[in-house]
């Protein structure tokens, strides 16, 4: 079988599945031996979640009728034996269509009515409101029925000019872009604002999300597409028609939406089959394709190796018929190999890092926990050995000593309380600054200085000032985290020295990720404010939508920062609590042991033996934990494409020498 993007993504999915199994094994072992408490349990949960939820988004962008939907069909859905997404001449896909899989829902098509635009709610907010969507169940076993259901994404409505204007599809300043009118003066607009297809395709199950878009420069394009969906895609495939070349509107889309995102762009010169000419030789057609490829690369300002001439239609037909030669002639496999060569190593790297860090943290935690327990056992053994040959009076004395030590130890609670109070206060202050209310207030301040329109000259300045303030908040949070650590260091020092704790500092919080996300939002919005598109959407209603969209984007960043902060602090408290608990238990155990020894002869040796066995078991647990964590880390390091036996059988090219992201020359060699 020919190598395809689909099969290599499959291999990546298997690798991820195997990683999850190893995480499960580790988690099970820890749970069985009572080692998965507090921070360790949370770290396992977060590792599992990140492994399971990491998405890979591939977006297809172009002017209408260039073949986006056809290409998606050829790459992802040929195994159904037919064309699944509607692809016909003229405008077909009328709204953005997101294909993905969530096991929480049945296979379905969810459609967001276009009228929701009138309410000013952003797509992000509406995603959380199931009632806003029309939901159709999908019959996935019946390809014809499935294709029929998906026709819904092509639905349009006829509305009055006033309605079209309110929905953002009519602009008096640019009549050439306005949609057609019928005899009664009604205007054709899309019926849906967004469509979500929940479909258990093997690739979608593995976290792939495919985004099909309607012709983008169409007036009234969803701002969220420009501001959020496209910028966060891991790869964007821009499609041109070999029959049309690079037109003015193609160029406008490229400039407005893709121009700045170099490492993730792929340019497809589709429909090369239309260049076949009965009056020309194959060589002449070949030369013409090469010529078009060069021209396209030059016009768009990308490397020649980034332009992929192919025929989506031919590829789909060949795959459906199992025609290997036809598939090669379509040249689709070259694009798929390039997509795979770029995306899979990149994705593997992200997952690898998640696993490496997670496994290390879990192991550190468990090792520390076991270390504490062993230290206490050692103290106890020492004490018991000292009792050998001693009489009952001596034992009674020992019990008194334990009681005194216990009382002395309990004095640490004053210090602990003081530490917790200060810590809680500091944390609360930090969380207020990262709260949704704070974000909302900051955006309101921006809006006050902007006025009612996002178009006035001050808008850009006000927006940049907002970003500056928000960056300041994140920086302040990071600084305060440093202060918390200093405070804790002082308290931990005393607790360790005076009360026998062995508390260790956690790694400082790193907010770079959130600062980076903020930066991305900033550059996208700045670009958007400069778009002609924004001009057309500058009505008050869209201003409201813009504001809400901005708030919901920013809120995600700040909410994630808050939860990371909370997780960090929970880990601190969990460590203190668990050591406090263990210390108390140890005192209690010591007293009970002495009481038993007092009441029965022979008990002493028995207890010493018991403790030694316990210690031996802890040594074994620690070794086993390290072994499991190490196996997880090691597995995360191996390239899934070379070591997985099942994958080797598929006879696919190896990706061991993973291409660094953005290394175009190397990528070309590999492709
Ligand atoms: N000859 C030829 N036709 C193609 C090829 N790919 C797509 N088409 C045809 O071009 C037309 C448009 O294809 P679509 O996939 O609907 O294009 P799209 O980019 O999704 O268009 P919109 O959904 O309207 O934005 C359809 O009739 C396809 O069959 C190709 O490689 N060769
Ligand atoms: Mg389409």
XYZ file of C-alpha atoms in Angstrom, residues 339-587:
249
model
C 2.136 16.750 5.588
C 3.166 13.675 7.517
C 6.847 14.608 7.538
C 6.094 17.983 9.048
C 3.183 17.326 11.341
C 3.938 13.972 12.848
C 7.400 14.680 14.240
C 6.082 17.970 15.549
C 3.181 16.292 17.243
C 5.313 13.449 18.520
C 7.603 15.995 20.102
C 4.749 17.692 21.938
C 3.467 14.380 23.301
C 6.962 13.215 24.141
C 7.546 16.292 26.248
C 4.209 15.880 28.019
C 5.117 12.302 28.929
C 8.716 13.001 29.896
C 7.765 15.774 32.263
C 4.728 13.971 33.665
C 6.581 10.706 34.323
C 9.449 12.536 35.982
C 7.155 14.487 38.271
C 5.236 11.394 39.318
C 8.420 9.499 39.988
C 9.940 12.364 42.000
C 6.866 12.545 44.086
C 6.711 8.845 44.846
C 10.428 8.601 45.546
C 10.170 11.469 48.001
C 7.187 9.879 49.680
C 8.919 6.518 50.032
C 12.090 8.211 51.254
C 10.147 9.851 54.088
C 8.506 6.595 55.065
C 11.823 4.746 55.101
C 13.483 7.389 57.210
C 10.783 6.978 59.818
C 11.117 3.202 59.772
C 14.838 3.552 60.295
C 14.309 5.776 63.332
C 11.881 3.280 64.745
C 14.213 0.335 64.233
C 16.965 2.187 65.993
C 14.727 2.865 68.925
C 13.533 -0.745 69.143
C 17.039 -2.163 68.914
C 17.938 0.046 71.844
C 15.266 -1.752 73.856
C 16.878 -5.171 73.511
C 17.645 -6.568 76.964
C 15.860 -3.666 78.688
C 13.195 -4.172 81.355
C 9.609 -2.998 81.561
C 10.446 0.157 83.486
C 12.684 1.216 80.635
C 9.885 0.629 78.156
C 7.519 2.697 80.264
C 10.071 5.472 80.163
C 10.273 5.197 76.418
C 6.515 5.565 76.126
C 6.727 8.739 78.156
C 9.449 9.988 75.856
C 7.314 9.297 72.791
C 4.447 11.217 74.380
C 6.722 14.145 75.100
C 8.110 14.096 71.563
C 4.607 13.914 70.155
C 3.545 16.951 72.152
C 6.657 18.777 71.035
C 5.969 17.855 67.431
C 2.395 19.099 67.645
C 3.773 22.566 68.297
C 4.537 22.713 64.601
C 0.855 23.275 63.980
C 1.198 26.911 65.057
C 3.896 27.438 62.482
C 1.910 25.497 59.883
C -1.181 27.570 60.526
C 0.720 30.803 60.143
C 2.316 29.555 56.929
C -1.015 28.457 55.506
C -2.643 31.781 56.333
C 0.071 33.787 54.588
C 0.123 31.393 51.649
C -3.666 31.523 51.284
C -3.672 35.292 51.308
C -0.929 35.559 48.708
C -2.669 33.021 46.511
C -5.996 34.824 46.736
C -4.421 38.086 45.628
C -2.863 36.361 42.661
C -6.084 34.654 41.640
C -8.020 37.923 41.709
C -5.611 39.378 39.170
C -6.062 36.398 36.873
C -9.848 36.163 37.222
C -12.418 36.461 34.438
C -13.768 39.579 36.116
C -10.388 41.214 35.896
C -10.108 40.340 32.181
C -13.587 41.706 31.578
C -12.732 44.948 33.389
C -9.566 45.399 31.377
C -11.438 44.836 28.110
C -14.118 47.302 29.246
C -11.411 49.867 29.817
C -10.102 49.266 26.327
C -13.565 49.651 24.913
C -14.125 52.903 26.762
C -11.060 54.375 25.120
C -12.003 52.906 21.733
C -15.507 54.275 21.491
C -18.287 52.419 19.746
C -16.384 51.398 16.657
C -13.345 49.197 16.210
C -12.365 51.373 13.298
C -11.368 54.692 14.716
C -7.720 55.545 14.772
C -7.373 55.003 18.484
C -8.660 51.426 18.311
C -5.337 49.828 17.567
C -3.623 51.856 20.235
C -6.260 50.991 22.823
C -5.991 47.303 21.935
C -2.209 47.289 22.208
C -2.454 49.053 25.560
C -4.828 46.331 26.742
C -2.355 43.632 25.750
C 0.392 45.472 27.586
C -1.699 45.594 30.758
C -2.553 41.905 30.501
C 1.068 40.978 29.982
C 1.772 42.992 33.105
C -0.738 40.894 35.039
C 0.907 37.651 33.976
C 4.355 39.008 34.808
C 3.125 40.135 38.220
C 1.686 36.686 38.887
C 4.993 35.086 38.044
C 6.808 37.524 40.336
C 4.418 36.804 43.164
C 4.919 33.120 42.703
C 8.582 33.852 43.375
C 7.578 35.621 46.588
C 5.458 32.658 47.657
C 8.424 30.371 47.099
C 10.643 32.609 49.220
C 8.105 32.596 52.007
C 7.772 28.818 51.773
C 11.528 28.345 51.707
C 11.792 30.099 55.073
C 8.936 28.082 56.597
C 10.114 24.784 55.128
C 13.574 25.440 56.541
C 12.189 25.755 60.062
C 9.811 22.801 59.702
C 12.629 20.600 58.451
C 15.147 21.696 61.071
C 12.922 21.880 64.126
C 10.231 19.290 63.468
C 11.859 16.643 61.325
C 9.944 17.335 58.107
C 11.687 16.826 54.781
C 9.842 19.389 52.708
C 11.293 20.292 49.307
C 10.528 23.269 47.068
C 8.440 22.763 43.939
C 9.741 24.056 40.602
C 8.731 27.710 40.095
C 5.693 28.356 37.920
C 6.474 29.084 34.309
C 4.033 31.451 32.667
C 5.888 31.685 29.337
C 3.289 29.496 27.683
C 0.519 31.934 28.609
C 2.527 34.986 27.630
C 3.073 33.279 24.275
C -0.642 32.611 23.852
C -1.387 36.230 24.678
C 1.162 37.287 22.080
C -0.557 35.141 19.481
C -3.961 36.648 20.237
C -2.408 40.088 20.031
C -0.830 39.584 16.631
C -3.973 37.990 15.197
C -6.200 40.800 16.376
C -3.813 43.503 15.249
C -3.748 41.888 11.831
C -7.515 41.681 11.881
C -7.934 45.330 12.796
C -5.968 46.144 9.661
C -8.101 44.002 7.374
C -10.569 45.384 4.911
C -12.818 42.672 6.274
C -12.929 44.458 9.598
C -14.129 47.599 7.876
C -17.196 45.808 6.719
C -17.932 44.338 10.074
C -17.623 47.620 11.880
C -21.240 47.858 12.882
C -22.108 48.060 16.576
C -23.342 44.479 16.600
C -20.039 43.179 15.361
C -18.225 45.379 17.802
C -20.098 43.497 20.493
C -19.196 40.181 18.911
C -15.585 41.264 18.619
C -15.550 42.198 22.296
C -17.089 38.920 23.401
C -14.805 36.935 21.180
C -11.799 38.730 22.585
C -12.968 38.168 26.143
C -13.609 34.489 25.579
C -10.149 34.030 24.022
C -8.413 35.915 26.790
C -10.434 34.148 29.406
C -9.147 30.783 28.252
C -5.555 31.976 28.664
C -6.174 33.442 32.082
C -8.273 30.518 33.266
C -5.520 28.113 32.274
C -2.969 30.273 34.046
C -5.191 30.263 37.149
C -5.609 26.514 37.142
C -1.898 26.001 36.716
C -1.331 28.319 39.645
C -3.881 26.449 41.723
C -2.374 23.105 40.798
C 1.027 24.387 41.863
C -0.305 25.501 45.207
C -2.254 22.314 45.731
C 0.940 20.369 45.214
C 2.588 22.471 47.941
C -0.249 21.896 50.403
C -0.472 18.208 49.518
C 3.178 17.721 50.323
C 2.861 19.432 53.695
C -0.370 17.621 54.574
C 0.955 14.232 53.622
C 4.126 14.664 55.664
C 2.147 15.909 58.637
C -0.134 12.898 58.390
C 2.777 10.485 58.079
C 4.613 11.991 61.032
C 1.542 11.703 63.214
C 0.983 8.139 62.143
C 4.592 7.336 62.949
C 4.288 8.653 66.501
